[in-house]
Structure formats: structure tokens, C-alpha cells
PDB file of C-alpha atoms and ligand atoms in Angstrom:
ATOM      1  CA  UNK A 256       6.126  11.286  10.908  1.00 35.00           C
ATOM      2  CA  UNK A 257       8.281   8.856  12.512  1.00 35.00           C
ATOM      3  CA  UNK A 258       6.850   7.191  15.456  1.00 39.00           C
ATOM      4  CA  UNK A 259       8.694   3.869  15.357  1.00 42.00           C
ATOM      5  CA  UNK A 260       9.393   4.345  19.253  1.00 38.00           C
ATOM      6  CA  UNK A 261       5.740   3.690  19.943  1.00 44.00           C
ATOM      7  CA  UNK A 262       6.402  -0.127  18.955  1.00 50.00           C
ATOM      8  CA  UNK A 263       5.832  -2.316  21.720  1.00 49.00           C
ATOM      9  CA  UNK A 264       9.022  -3.818  23.449  1.00 48.00           C
ATOM     10  CA  UNK A 265      12.504  -2.983  23.045  1.00 49.00           C
ATOM     11  CA  UNK A 266      14.728  -2.522  20.048  1.00 51.00           C
ATOM     12  CA  UNK A 267      16.873  -5.391  19.072  1.00 53.00           C
ATOM     13  CA  UNK A 268      19.973  -6.322  17.005  1.00 55.00           C
ATOM     14  CA  UNK A 269      18.018  -7.634  14.125  1.00 66.00           C
ATOM     15  CA  UNK A 270      15.172  -5.094  14.419  1.00 71.00           C
ATOM     16  CA  UNK A 271      14.092  -3.459  10.820  1.00 78.00           C
ATOM     17  CA  UNK A 272      11.757  -1.249  12.349  1.00 76.00           C
ATOM     18  CA  UNK A 273      13.905   1.836  11.101  1.00 82.00           C
ATOM     19  CA  UNK A 274      12.505   0.955   7.741  1.00 83.00           C
ATOM     20  CA  UNK A 275       8.710   1.920   8.373  1.00 87.00           C
ATOM     21  CA  UNK A 276       6.585   3.552  11.283  1.00 88.00           C
ATOM     22  CA  UNK A 277       4.087   1.929  13.221  1.00 84.00           C
ATOM     23  CA  UNK A 278       1.165   3.568  11.479  1.00 82.00           C
ATOM     24  CA  UNK A 279       2.008   1.399   8.530  1.00 91.00           C
ATOM     25  CA  UNK A 280       2.020  -2.137  10.008  1.00 96.00           C
ATOM     26  CA  UNK A 281      -0.238  -4.494   8.031  1.00 97.00           C
ATOM     27  CA  UNK A 282      -3.388  -5.505  10.228  1.00 98.00           C
ATOM     28  CA  UNK A 283      -3.020  -8.929   8.801  1.00 98.00           C
ATOM     29  CA  UNK A 284      -0.184 -10.707   7.438  1.00 98.00           C
ATOM     30  CA  UNK A 285      -0.115 -14.278   5.955  1.00 99.00           C
ATOM     31  CA  UNK A 286       2.737 -16.376   5.467  1.00 98.00           C
ATOM     32  CA  UNK A 287       3.462 -19.563   3.072  1.00 98.00           C
ATOM     33  CA  UNK A 288       6.489 -20.977   5.239  1.00 98.00           C
ATOM     34  CA  UNK A 289       8.371 -22.891   2.604  1.00 98.00           C
ATOM     35  CA  UNK A 290      11.976 -24.259   2.321  1.00 98.00           C
ATOM     36  CA  UNK A 291      12.182 -26.344   5.482  1.00 98.00           C
ATOM     37  CA  UNK A 292      13.065 -29.510   3.563  1.00 97.00           C
ATOM     38  CA  UNK A 293      15.558 -27.661   1.286  1.00 98.00           C
ATOM     39  CA  UNK A 294      17.251 -26.106   4.423  1.00 98.00           C
ATOM     40  CA  UNK A 295      17.644 -29.507   6.063  1.00 98.00           C
ATOM     41  CA  UNK A 296      19.052 -31.186   2.712  1.00 98.00           C
ATOM     42  CA  UNK A 297      21.552 -28.407   2.343  1.00 98.00           C
ATOM     43  CA  UNK A 298      22.927 -29.661   5.751  1.00 98.00           C
ATOM     44  CA  UNK A 299      22.812 -33.230   5.081  1.00 98.00           C
ATOM     45  CA  UNK A 300      19.804 -33.709   7.621  1.00 98.00           C
ATOM     46  CA  UNK A 301      16.477 -35.380   7.195  1.00 97.00           C
ATOM     47  CA  UNK A 302      13.699 -33.100   5.963  1.00 97.00           C
ATOM     48  CA  UNK A 303      11.887 -33.389   9.479  1.00 97.00           C
ATOM     49  CA  UNK A 304      14.823 -31.721  10.899  1.00 98.00           C
ATOM     50  CA  UNK A 305      13.905 -28.507   8.754  1.00 98.00           C
ATOM     51  CA  UNK A 306      10.330 -28.838   9.768  1.00 98.00           C
ATOM     52  CA  UNK A 307      11.435 -28.607  13.373  1.00 98.00           C
ATOM     53  CA  UNK A 308      13.700 -25.737  12.942  1.00 98.00           C
ATOM     54  CA  UNK A 309      10.976 -24.013  11.220  1.00 98.00           C
ATOM     55  CA  UNK A 310       8.657 -24.373  14.264  1.00 98.00           C
ATOM     56  CA  UNK A 311      11.159 -22.523  16.342  1.00 98.00           C
ATOM     57  CA  UNK A 312      10.951 -19.626  13.474  1.00 98.00           C
ATOM     58  CA  UNK A 313       7.156 -19.651  13.968  1.00 98.00           C
ATOM     59  CA  UNK A 314       7.647 -18.752  17.664  1.00 98.00           C
ATOM     60  CA  UNK A 315      10.072 -16.030  16.778  1.00 98.00           C
ATOM     61  CA  UNK A 316       7.732 -14.606  14.249  1.00 98.00           C
ATOM     62  CA  UNK A 317       4.666 -14.769  16.435  1.00 98.00           C
ATOM     63  CA  UNK A 318       6.610 -12.735  19.086  1.00 98.00           C
ATOM     64  CA  UNK A 319       7.798 -10.168  16.743  1.00 98.00           C
ATOM     65  CA  UNK A 320       4.435  -9.503  14.812  1.00 98.00           C
ATOM     66  CA  UNK A 321       2.738  -9.314  18.074  1.00 98.00           C
ATOM     67  CA  UNK A 322       5.325  -6.800  19.167  1.00 97.00           C
ATOM     68  CA  UNK A 323       5.062  -4.719  15.958  1.00 97.00           C
ATOM     69  CA  UNK A 324       1.165  -4.499  16.543  1.00 97.00           C
ATOM     70  CA  UNK A 325       0.049  -7.244  13.729  1.00 98.00           C
ATOM     71  CA  UNK A 326      -3.680  -8.003  14.538  1.00 98.00           C
ATOM     72  CA  UNK A 327      -3.858 -11.045  12.472  1.00 98.00           C
ATOM     73  CA  UNK A 328      -1.027 -13.574  11.467  1.00 99.00           C
ATOM     74  CA  UNK A 329      -2.265 -16.265   9.445  1.00 99.00           C
ATOM     75  CA  UNK A 330       0.450 -19.214   8.825  1.00 98.00           C
ATOM     76  CA  UNK A 331      -0.006 -22.041   6.026  1.00 98.00           C
ATOM     77  CA  UNK A 332       1.220 -24.966   8.291  1.00 97.00           C
ATOM     78  CA  UNK A 333      -0.121 -27.899   6.300  1.00 97.00           C
ATOM     79  CA  UNK A 334      -1.976 -27.914   2.860  1.00 96.00           C
ATOM     80  CA  UNK A 335      -4.574 -30.514   1.497  1.00 95.00           C
ATOM     81  CA  UNK A 336      -1.833 -31.476  -1.130  1.00 95.00           C
ATOM     82  CA  UNK A 337       0.842 -32.203   1.575  1.00 96.00           C
ATOM     83  CA  UNK A 338      -0.791 -35.529   2.270  1.00 97.00           C
ATOM     84  CA  UNK A 339       0.937 -36.626  -0.925  1.00 97.00           C
ATOM     85  CA  UNK A 340       4.452 -36.725   1.012  1.00 97.00           C
ATOM     86  CA  UNK A 341       5.990 -39.702   2.355  1.00 96.00           C
ATOM     87  CA  UNK A 342       4.184 -41.375   5.343  1.00 97.00           C
ATOM     88  CA  UNK A 343       7.059 -40.894   7.754  1.00 97.00           C
ATOM     89  CA  UNK A 344       7.264 -37.047   7.039  1.00 97.00           C
ATOM     90  CA  UNK A 345       3.438 -36.672   7.117  1.00 97.00           C
ATOM     91  CA  UNK A 346       3.170 -38.455  10.554  1.00 97.00           C
ATOM     92  CA  UNK A 347       5.995 -36.258  11.927  1.00 97.00           C
ATOM     93  CA  UNK A 348       4.233 -33.085  10.405  1.00 98.00           C
ATOM     94  CA  UNK A 349       1.025 -34.071  12.425  1.00 97.00           C
ATOM     95  CA  UNK A 350       2.575 -34.292  15.541  1.00 96.00           C
ATOM     96  CA  UNK A 351       4.264 -30.803  15.119  1.00 97.00           C
ATOM     97  CA  UNK A 352       0.954 -28.742  16.421  1.00 98.00           C
ATOM     98  CA  UNK A 353       0.781 -30.570  19.610  1.00 97.00           C
ATOM     99  CA  UNK A 354       4.669 -30.197  20.162  1.00 97.00           C
ATOM    100  CA  UNK A 355       4.368 -26.425  19.291  1.00 98.00           C
ATOM    101  CA  UNK A 356       1.471 -26.026  21.801  1.00 98.00           C
ATOM    102  CA  UNK A 357       2.951 -28.237  24.781  1.00 97.00           C
ATOM    103  CA  UNK A 358       6.089 -25.858  24.417  1.00 97.00           C
ATOM    104  CA  UNK A 359       4.359 -22.418  23.684  1.00 98.00           C
ATOM    105  CA  UNK A 360       1.019 -22.410  24.613  1.00 98.00           C
ATOM    106  CA  UNK A 361       1.610 -20.846  28.141  1.00 98.00           C
ATOM    107  CA  UNK A 362       3.308 -18.060  26.531  1.00 98.00           C
ATOM    108  CA  UNK A 363       0.534 -17.333  24.100  1.00 98.00           C
ATOM    109  CA  UNK A 364      -1.806 -17.156  26.929  1.00 98.00           C
ATOM    110  CA  UNK A 365       0.490 -14.754  28.900  1.00 98.00           C
ATOM    111  CA  UNK A 366       0.843 -12.551  25.704  1.00 98.00           C
ATOM    112  CA  UNK A 367      -2.929 -12.265  25.127  1.00 98.00           C
ATOM    113  CA  UNK A 368      -2.715 -14.068  21.870  1.00 98.00           C
ATOM    114  CA  UNK A 369      -5.818 -15.936  20.422  1.00 98.00           C
ATOM    115  CA  UNK A 370      -5.030 -19.200  18.660  1.00 98.00           C
ATOM    116  CA  UNK A 371      -7.453 -20.157  15.740  1.00 98.00           C
ATOM    117  CA  UNK A 372      -6.986 -23.024  13.223  1.00 98.00           C
ATOM    118  CA  UNK A 373      -8.736 -23.188   9.763  1.00 98.00           C
ATOM    119  CA  UNK A 374      -9.082 -26.113   7.466  1.00 97.00           C
ATOM    120  CA  UNK A 375     -10.353 -29.605   7.783  1.00 94.00           C
ATOM    121  CA  UNK A 376      -9.830 -31.190  11.206  1.00 91.00           C
ATOM    122  CA  UNK A 377     -11.489 -34.588  10.274  1.00 91.00           C
ATOM    123  CA  UNK A 378      -8.533 -36.404   8.878  1.00 92.00           C
ATOM    124  CA  UNK A 379      -6.312 -35.107  11.637  1.00 94.00           C
ATOM    125  CA  UNK A 380      -4.950 -37.436  14.441  1.00 95.00           C
ATOM    126  CA  UNK A 381      -7.233 -37.445  17.567  1.00 96.00           C
ATOM    127  CA  UNK A 382      -4.317 -36.163  19.617  1.00 95.00           C
ATOM    128  CA  UNK A 383      -3.486 -32.989  17.325  1.00 96.00           C
ATOM    129  CA  UNK A 384      -7.107 -32.282  17.272  1.00 97.00           C
ATOM    130  CA  UNK A 385      -7.330 -32.619  21.108  1.00 97.00           C
ATOM    131  CA  UNK A 386      -4.191 -30.054  21.669  1.00 97.00           C
ATOM    132  CA  UNK A 387      -5.797 -27.624  19.240  1.00 98.00           C
ATOM    133  CA  UNK A 388      -9.118 -27.686  20.777  1.00 98.00           C
ATOM    134  CA  UNK A 389      -7.614 -26.950  24.135  1.00 98.00           C
ATOM    135  CA  UNK A 390      -5.233 -24.276  22.667  1.00 98.00           C
ATOM    136  CA  UNK A 391      -8.514 -22.471  21.098  1.00 98.00           C
ATOM    137  CA  UNK A 392     -10.676 -22.804  24.190  1.00 98.00           C
ATOM    138  CA  UNK A 393      -7.814 -21.562  26.750  1.00 98.00           C
ATOM    139  CA  UNK A 394      -7.130 -18.403  24.455  1.00 98.00           C
ATOM    140  CA  UNK A 395     -10.726 -17.777  23.152  1.00 98.00           C
ATOM    141  CA  UNK A 396     -11.010 -14.798  25.616  1.00 98.00           C
ATOM    142  CA  UNK A 397      -7.742 -13.272  24.728  1.00 98.00           C
ATOM    143  CA  UNK A 398      -8.213 -10.156  22.570  1.00 98.00           C
ATOM    144  CA  UNK A 399      -4.739  -9.590  21.407  1.00 98.00           C
ATOM    145  CA  UNK A 400      -3.234 -10.905  18.138  1.00 98.00           C
ATOM    146  CA  UNK A 401      -5.017 -13.677  16.538  1.00 98.00           C
ATOM    147  CA  UNK A 402      -2.594 -16.440  15.749  1.00 98.00           C
ATOM    148  CA  UNK A 403      -4.536 -18.439  12.914  1.00 98.00           C
ATOM    149  CA  UNK A 404      -3.117 -21.662  11.486  1.00 98.00           C
ATOM    150  CA  UNK A 405      -4.112 -22.927   8.102  1.00 98.00           C
ATOM    151  CA  UNK A 406      -4.063 -26.781   8.910  1.00 98.00           C
ATOM    152  CA  UNK A 407      -5.130 -29.088   6.296  1.00 97.00           C
ATOM    153  CA  UNK A 408      -6.368 -26.168   4.336  1.00 98.00           C
ATOM    154  CA  UNK A 409      -7.113 -25.648   0.678  1.00 97.00           C
ATOM    155  CA  UNK A 410      -8.536 -22.536  -0.938  1.00 98.00           C
ATOM    156  CA  UNK A 411     -10.617 -24.231  -3.680  1.00 98.00           C
ATOM    157  CA  UNK A 412     -12.148 -26.620  -1.005  1.00 97.00           C
ATOM    158  CA  UNK A 413     -12.941 -23.746   1.188  1.00 98.00           C
ATOM    159  CA  UNK A 414     -14.746 -22.010  -1.982  1.00 98.00           C
ATOM    160  CA  UNK A 415     -16.673 -25.121  -2.966  1.00 98.00           C
ATOM    161  CA  UNK A 416     -17.712 -25.436   0.897  1.00 98.00           C
ATOM    162  CA  UNK A 417     -18.866 -21.859   0.602  1.00 98.00           C
ATOM    163  CA  UNK A 418     -20.728 -22.416  -2.472  1.00 98.00           C
ATOM    164  CA  UNK A 419     -22.499 -25.454  -0.975  1.00 98.00           C
ATOM    165  CA  UNK A 420     -23.271 -23.667   1.893  1.00 98.00           C
ATOM    166  CA  UNK A 421     -24.814 -20.737  -0.040  1.00 98.00           C
ATOM    167  CA  UNK A 422     -27.106 -22.877  -2.374  1.00 98.00           C
ATOM    168  CA  UNK A 423     -28.281 -24.709   0.897  1.00 98.00           C
ATOM    169  CA  UNK A 424     -29.099 -21.286   2.440  1.00 98.00           C
ATOM    170  CA  UNK A 425     -30.957 -20.025  -0.616  1.00 98.00           C
ATOM    171  CA  UNK A 426     -32.976 -23.304  -0.787  1.00 98.00           C
ATOM    172  CA  UNK A 427     -33.789 -23.001   2.923  1.00 98.00           C
ATOM    173  CA  UNK A 428     -35.019 -19.357   2.328  1.00 98.00           C
ATOM    174  CA  UNK A 429     -32.330 -18.102   4.486  1.00 98.00           C
ATOM    175  CA  UNK A 430     -30.787 -16.014   1.571  1.00 98.00           C
ATOM    176  CA  UNK A 431     -31.987 -14.858  -1.797  1.00 98.00           C
ATOM    177  CA  UNK A 432     -29.956 -15.002  -5.024  1.00 98.00           C
ATOM    178  CA  UNK A 433     -30.125 -11.176  -5.286  1.00 98.00           C
ATOM    179  CA  UNK A 434     -28.468 -10.987  -1.721  1.00 97.00           C
ATOM    180  CA  UNK A 435     -25.389 -12.522  -2.940  1.00 98.00           C
ATOM    181  CA  UNK A 436     -22.527 -10.179  -3.266  1.00 98.00           C
ATOM    182  CA  UNK A 437     -18.810 -10.271  -2.563  1.00 98.00           C
ATOM    183  CA  UNK A 438     -19.249  -9.543   1.146  1.00 98.00           C
ATOM    184  CA  UNK A 439     -21.739 -12.147   1.371  1.00 98.00           C
ATOM    185  CA  UNK A 440     -19.325 -14.589  -0.262  1.00 98.00           C
ATOM    186  CA  UNK A 441     -16.451 -13.386   2.324  1.00 98.00           C
ATOM    187  CA  UNK A 442     -18.873 -14.191   5.298  1.00 98.00           C
ATOM    188  CA  UNK A 443     -19.223 -17.956   4.031  1.00 98.00           C
ATOM    189  CA  UNK A 444     -15.236 -18.212   4.102  1.00 98.00           C
ATOM    190  CA  UNK A 445     -13.106 -19.654   6.865  1.00 98.00           C
ATOM    191  CA  UNK A 446     -11.563 -16.115   7.358  1.00 98.00           C
ATOM    192  CA  UNK A 447     -14.878 -14.168   7.756  1.00 98.00           C
ATOM    193  CA  UNK A 448     -13.857 -12.897  10.887  1.00 98.00           C
ATOM    194  CA  UNK A 449     -10.570 -11.339   9.853  1.00 98.00           C
ATOM    195  CA  UNK A 450      -9.960  -8.586   7.395  1.00 98.00           C
ATOM    196  CA  UNK A 451      -8.263  -9.540   4.109  1.00 98.00           C
ATOM    197  CA  UNK A 452      -4.459  -9.891   4.387  1.00 98.00           C
ATOM    198  CA  UNK A 453      -2.667  -6.813   3.619  1.00 97.00           C
ATOM    199  CA  UNK A 454       0.771  -8.688   3.265  1.00 98.00           C
ATOM    200  CA  UNK A 455       1.317 -12.162   2.062  1.00 98.00           C
ATOM    201  CA  UNK A 456       5.043 -13.326   2.611  1.00 98.00           C
ATOM    202  CA  UNK A 457       6.205 -16.642   0.729  1.00 98.00           C
ATOM    203  CA  UNK A 458       9.864 -17.738   1.740  1.00 98.00           C
ATOM    204  CA  UNK A 459      11.987 -20.229  -0.448  1.00 98.00           C
ATOM    205  CA  UNK A 460      11.852 -18.746  -3.901  1.00 98.00           C
ATOM    206  CA  UNK A 461       8.647 -19.966  -5.325  1.00 97.00           C
ATOM    207  CA  UNK A 462       6.323 -17.501  -7.103  1.00 98.00           C
ATOM    208  CA  UNK A 463       3.184 -19.219  -6.560  1.00 98.00           C
ATOM    209  CA  UNK A 464       0.090 -19.238  -4.382  1.00 98.00           C
ATOM    210  CA  UNK A 465      -0.422 -22.820  -3.892  1.00 98.00           C
ATOM    211  CA  UNK A 466      -3.918 -23.082  -3.273  1.00 98.00           C
ATOM    212  CA  UNK A 467      -3.891 -20.484  -0.397  1.00 98.00           C
ATOM    213  CA  UNK A 468      -6.333 -17.769   0.345  1.00 98.00           C
ATOM    214  CA  UNK A 469      -6.995 -17.181  -3.352  1.00 98.00           C
ATOM    215  CA  UNK A 470     -10.220 -15.048  -2.715  1.00 98.00           C
ATOM    216  CA  UNK A 471      -8.834 -13.253   0.001  1.00 98.00           C
ATOM    217  CA  UNK A 472      -5.529 -12.198  -1.457  1.00 98.00           C
ATOM    218  CA  UNK A 473      -7.286 -10.249  -4.588  1.00 97.00           C
ATOM    219  CA  UNK A 474      -5.781  -6.904  -3.400  1.00 96.00           C
ATOM    220  CA  UNK A 475      -3.047  -8.151  -1.275  1.00 97.00           C
ATOM    221  CA  UNK A 476       0.700  -7.000  -1.472  1.00 97.00           C
ATOM    222  CA  UNK A 477       2.842 -10.010  -2.180  1.00 97.00           C
ATOM    223  CA  UNK A 478       6.646 -10.606  -0.964  1.00 98.00           C
ATOM    224  CA  UNK A 479       8.499 -13.427  -2.183  1.00 98.00           C
ATOM    225  CA  UNK A 480      12.113 -14.069  -0.792  1.00 98.00           C
ATOM    226  CA  UNK A 481      14.440 -16.812  -1.429  1.00 98.00           C
ATOM    227  CA  UNK A 482      15.146 -16.707   2.094  1.00 98.00           C
ATOM    228  CA  UNK A 483      14.297 -20.436   3.439  1.00 98.00           C
ATOM    229  CA  UNK A 484      11.916 -20.616   6.297  1.00 98.00           C
ATOM    230  CA  UNK A 485      14.343 -21.769   8.896  1.00 98.00           C
ATOM    231  CA  UNK A 486      16.478 -18.846   7.953  1.00 98.00           C
ATOM    232  CA  UNK A 487      13.914 -16.224   8.214  1.00 98.00           C
ATOM    233  CA  UNK A 488      14.642 -13.653  10.814  1.00 98.00           C
ATOM    234  CA  UNK A 489      12.668 -10.612  12.603  1.00 98.00           C
ATOM    235  CA  UNK A 490      14.825  -8.529   9.985  1.00 97.00           C
ATOM    236  CA  UNK A 491      13.350 -10.515   6.958  1.00 98.00           C
ATOM    237  CA  UNK A 492       9.954  -9.880   8.406  1.00 98.00           C
ATOM    238  CA  UNK A 493      10.807  -6.183   8.896  1.00 97.00           C
ATOM    239  CA  UNK A 494      11.960  -5.932   5.077  1.00 97.00           C
ATOM    240  CA  UNK A 495       8.634  -7.326   3.966  1.00 98.00           C
ATOM    241  CA  UNK A 496       6.897  -4.847   6.095  1.00 97.00           C
ATOM    242  CA  UNK A 497       8.757  -2.044   4.809  1.00 95.00           C
ATOM    243  CA  UNK A 498       7.802  -3.257   1.155  1.00 95.00           C
ATOM    244  CA  UNK A 499       4.117  -2.967   2.336  1.00 96.00           C
ATOM    245  CA  UNK A 500       4.667   0.296   3.928  1.00 94.00           C
ATOM    246  CA  UNK A 501       6.278   1.894   0.942  1.00 92.00           C
ATOM    247  CA  UNK A 502       3.396   0.337  -1.516  1.00 89.00           C
ATOM    248  CA  UNK A 503       0.895   1.825   0.975  1.00 85.00           C
ATOM    249  CA  UNK A 504       2.536   5.218   1.167  1.00 82.00           C
ATOM    250  CA  UNK A 505       2.595   5.320  -2.629  1.00 81.00           C
ATOM    251  CA  UNK A 506      -0.808   4.128  -3.498  1.00 72.00           C
ATOM    252  CA  UNK A 507      -2.724   4.474  -0.345  1.00 67.00           C
ATOM    253  CA  UNK A 508      -4.469   7.834  -1.531  1.00 61.00           C
ATOM    254  CA  UNK A 509      -4.837   6.960  -5.051  1.00 58.00           C
ATOM    255  CA  UNK A 510      -7.411   4.521  -6.861  1.00 50.00           C
ATOM    256  CA  UNK A 511      -5.318   1.450  -8.164  1.00 50.00           C
TER     257      UNK A 511
HETATM  258  C1  V07 B1526       4.480 -26.914  11.279  1.00 85.04           C
HETATM  259  C2  V07 B1526       6.697 -25.733  11.176  1.00 85.04           C
HETATM  260  C3  V07 B1526       6.570 -24.235  10.362  1.00 85.04           C
HETATM  261  C4  V07 B1526       7.174 -24.750   9.143  1.00 85.04           C
HETATM  262  C5  V07 B1526       6.099 -25.358   8.158  1.00 85.04           C
HETATM  263  C6  V07 B1526       5.932 -26.889   8.156  1.00 85.04           C
HETATM  264  C7  V07 B1526       6.396 -27.371   9.653  1.00 85.04           C
HETATM  265  C8  V07 B1526       3.285 -24.743  14.070  1.00 85.04           C
HETATM  266  C9  V07 B1526       2.162 -25.728  13.789  1.00 85.04           C
HETATM  267  C10 V07 B1526       0.949 -25.553  14.578  1.00 85.04           C
HETATM  268  C11 V07 B1526      -0.217 -25.871  13.757  1.00 85.04           C
HETATM  269  C12 V07 B1526      -1.239 -25.560  14.598  1.00 85.04           C
HETATM  270  C13 V07 B1526      -1.443 -25.348  15.657  1.00 85.04           C
HETATM  271  C14 V07 B1526      -0.388 -25.023  16.385  1.00 85.04           C
HETATM  272  C15 V07 B1526       0.864 -25.142  15.738  1.00 85.04           C
HETATM  273  C16 V07 B1526       2.518 -26.675  12.717  1.00 85.04           C
HETATM  274  C17 V07 B1526       2.373 -28.232  11.210  1.00 85.04           C
HETATM  275  C18 V07 B1526       3.753 -27.983  10.688  1.00 85.04           C
HETATM  276  C19 V07 B1526       1.803 -29.250  10.424  1.00 85.04           C
HETATM  277  F1  V07 B1526      -2.563 -25.191  16.475  1.00 85.04           F
HETATM  278  N1  V07 B1526       4.418 -25.255  13.127  1.00 85.04           N
HETATM  279  N2  V07 B1526       3.863 -26.324  12.268  1.00 85.04           N
HETATM  280  N3  V07 B1526       1.806 -27.484  12.042  1.00 85.04           N
HETATM  281  N4  V07 B1526       5.747 -27.011  10.768  1.00 85.04           N
END
């Protein structure tokens, strides 16, 4: 049953939707957007030029994921480990959320996209937090695709906080030890409102999870590609989704 024509919007040159049908679109895609620095270095440019280029790819992938009918797109924008980078690079990265939202929030609102951010906001510059709060509140009523940025996020930190909160709720008699099961634990994580990711994409050739969504990725299809994030296109996204659709078709009805 091929119903690729049900996809929203028009067909484009670099569309890979002939590789899958719209019943097999992952509900939740998570992406580790790696390779921006390497992309810049290859061109003799400063690393920040790669990050800037990477931001434009974010916009393209948001448009394409929305068009395909993805429900949640989670993007790893900044990890708790990224603070170890040179100060000039960190300072530049910290300005990107605001820059992204200044140039793109109106389009997100127009397209019914809801912006969410998970991670520790405490250490972020005031202007960044302000811009994010505005984006979250101006899109909070939108019921289309959720665009979820992991910003100053680390999975072990998330799990540590969940353990602390669970213990505190047990001590306050809000919860008993016997209540605690996998779904309770999921409900204490920053992703509690979302289904687990169906597909994880990591660009730039590293085969690691780097402290990203360790609990949530337990059953997720993993797609690693050598393509650097600034070179990642709609067609590459389509290839990753086709991989997911193939696995899904093959194993969907069997218990493994
Ligand atoms: C960042 C661009 C994409 C490649 C990876 C690193 C650089 C978008 C955001 C963002 C974050 C929160 C938000 C809106 C936009 C972003 C950082 C880096 C730190 F609410 N891209 N992008 N944030 N890069």
C-alpha cells in the first residue's frame, strides 16, 4: 500500500519519500547534530561558521519533518559536556538559540509548531533564556509538530534528578516503593510528555550516544551516517526514515 502522496506539501528534487510510505513515518525522531566544526575546518573556516551553517540545516529539517508528519523532533543542540570547549565557541553557541528564534519564530508560529526546550536553563545567559521563554509561550497553544531542543542536557543528570525526585515523593508519601515501575520512571524524565524516539540519527560518523536520552533510546532504531550535519539534506533524512520503515515492516509484527 503506497500512499506517499498523502504527505503534506509538494514533492521536491531531493525528496526521498519514494523510499517509504506515510504510514511508516516515525512519530518521534531524535538527532545528534554532529560535524559542524569538522565541516568548517575542511573549508578553512572557523568552527563557528560550521555552527551557523548547521543552524540553517535545523530550519530545513524542521520544515521537512513537519511536512512528513513527524510528531516530535528532538534536537541535541548543546550537551552538558560542551562547556569544555573554548570560551569563544561556547559564547557563540549560546547566542544561537536567540538568533535562530529571531529569524524563525514567526514561521514556527505560522506552521503550528510548538517549541519546547529540555535541559538545565540555570547556566544559560539571560538573553538566551528570555528568547526561549518567549518562544515557548508564543507557541504553547500550537498543536502541530513539537520541536524539542535538548540544551545544556545530559542524560545521566536527567536520571539523577529523576531518582532524587522519586525518593523525595516517596518520603512525602506521594508514591510508594511498590508503585515504582518503568512507566513511573519515564514520568519523572524531561521527555515525560513524548513517546520514546522511534529513530535516532547521528551525523558525522561517531558511533556513540554521548549521554543523550539513555533511558528513552532502549528500543530505538539507530541510524549513523558519515554525512556532516551542515551537509545533511532532506534526502538524507529520507534515507534514515526509509531505514526505520524497513526495520518496522520486518519486525513490526514479531516479538523482537
Ligand atoms: C545550535 C546549530 C545546529 C547544529 C548544532 C550546534 C549549533 C538551534 C538552536 C536552538 C536551541 C534552542 C532553541 C532554539 C534554537 C541551537 C545551540 C546550537 C546551542 F530554543 N541550533 N542551535 N542552539 N547549533
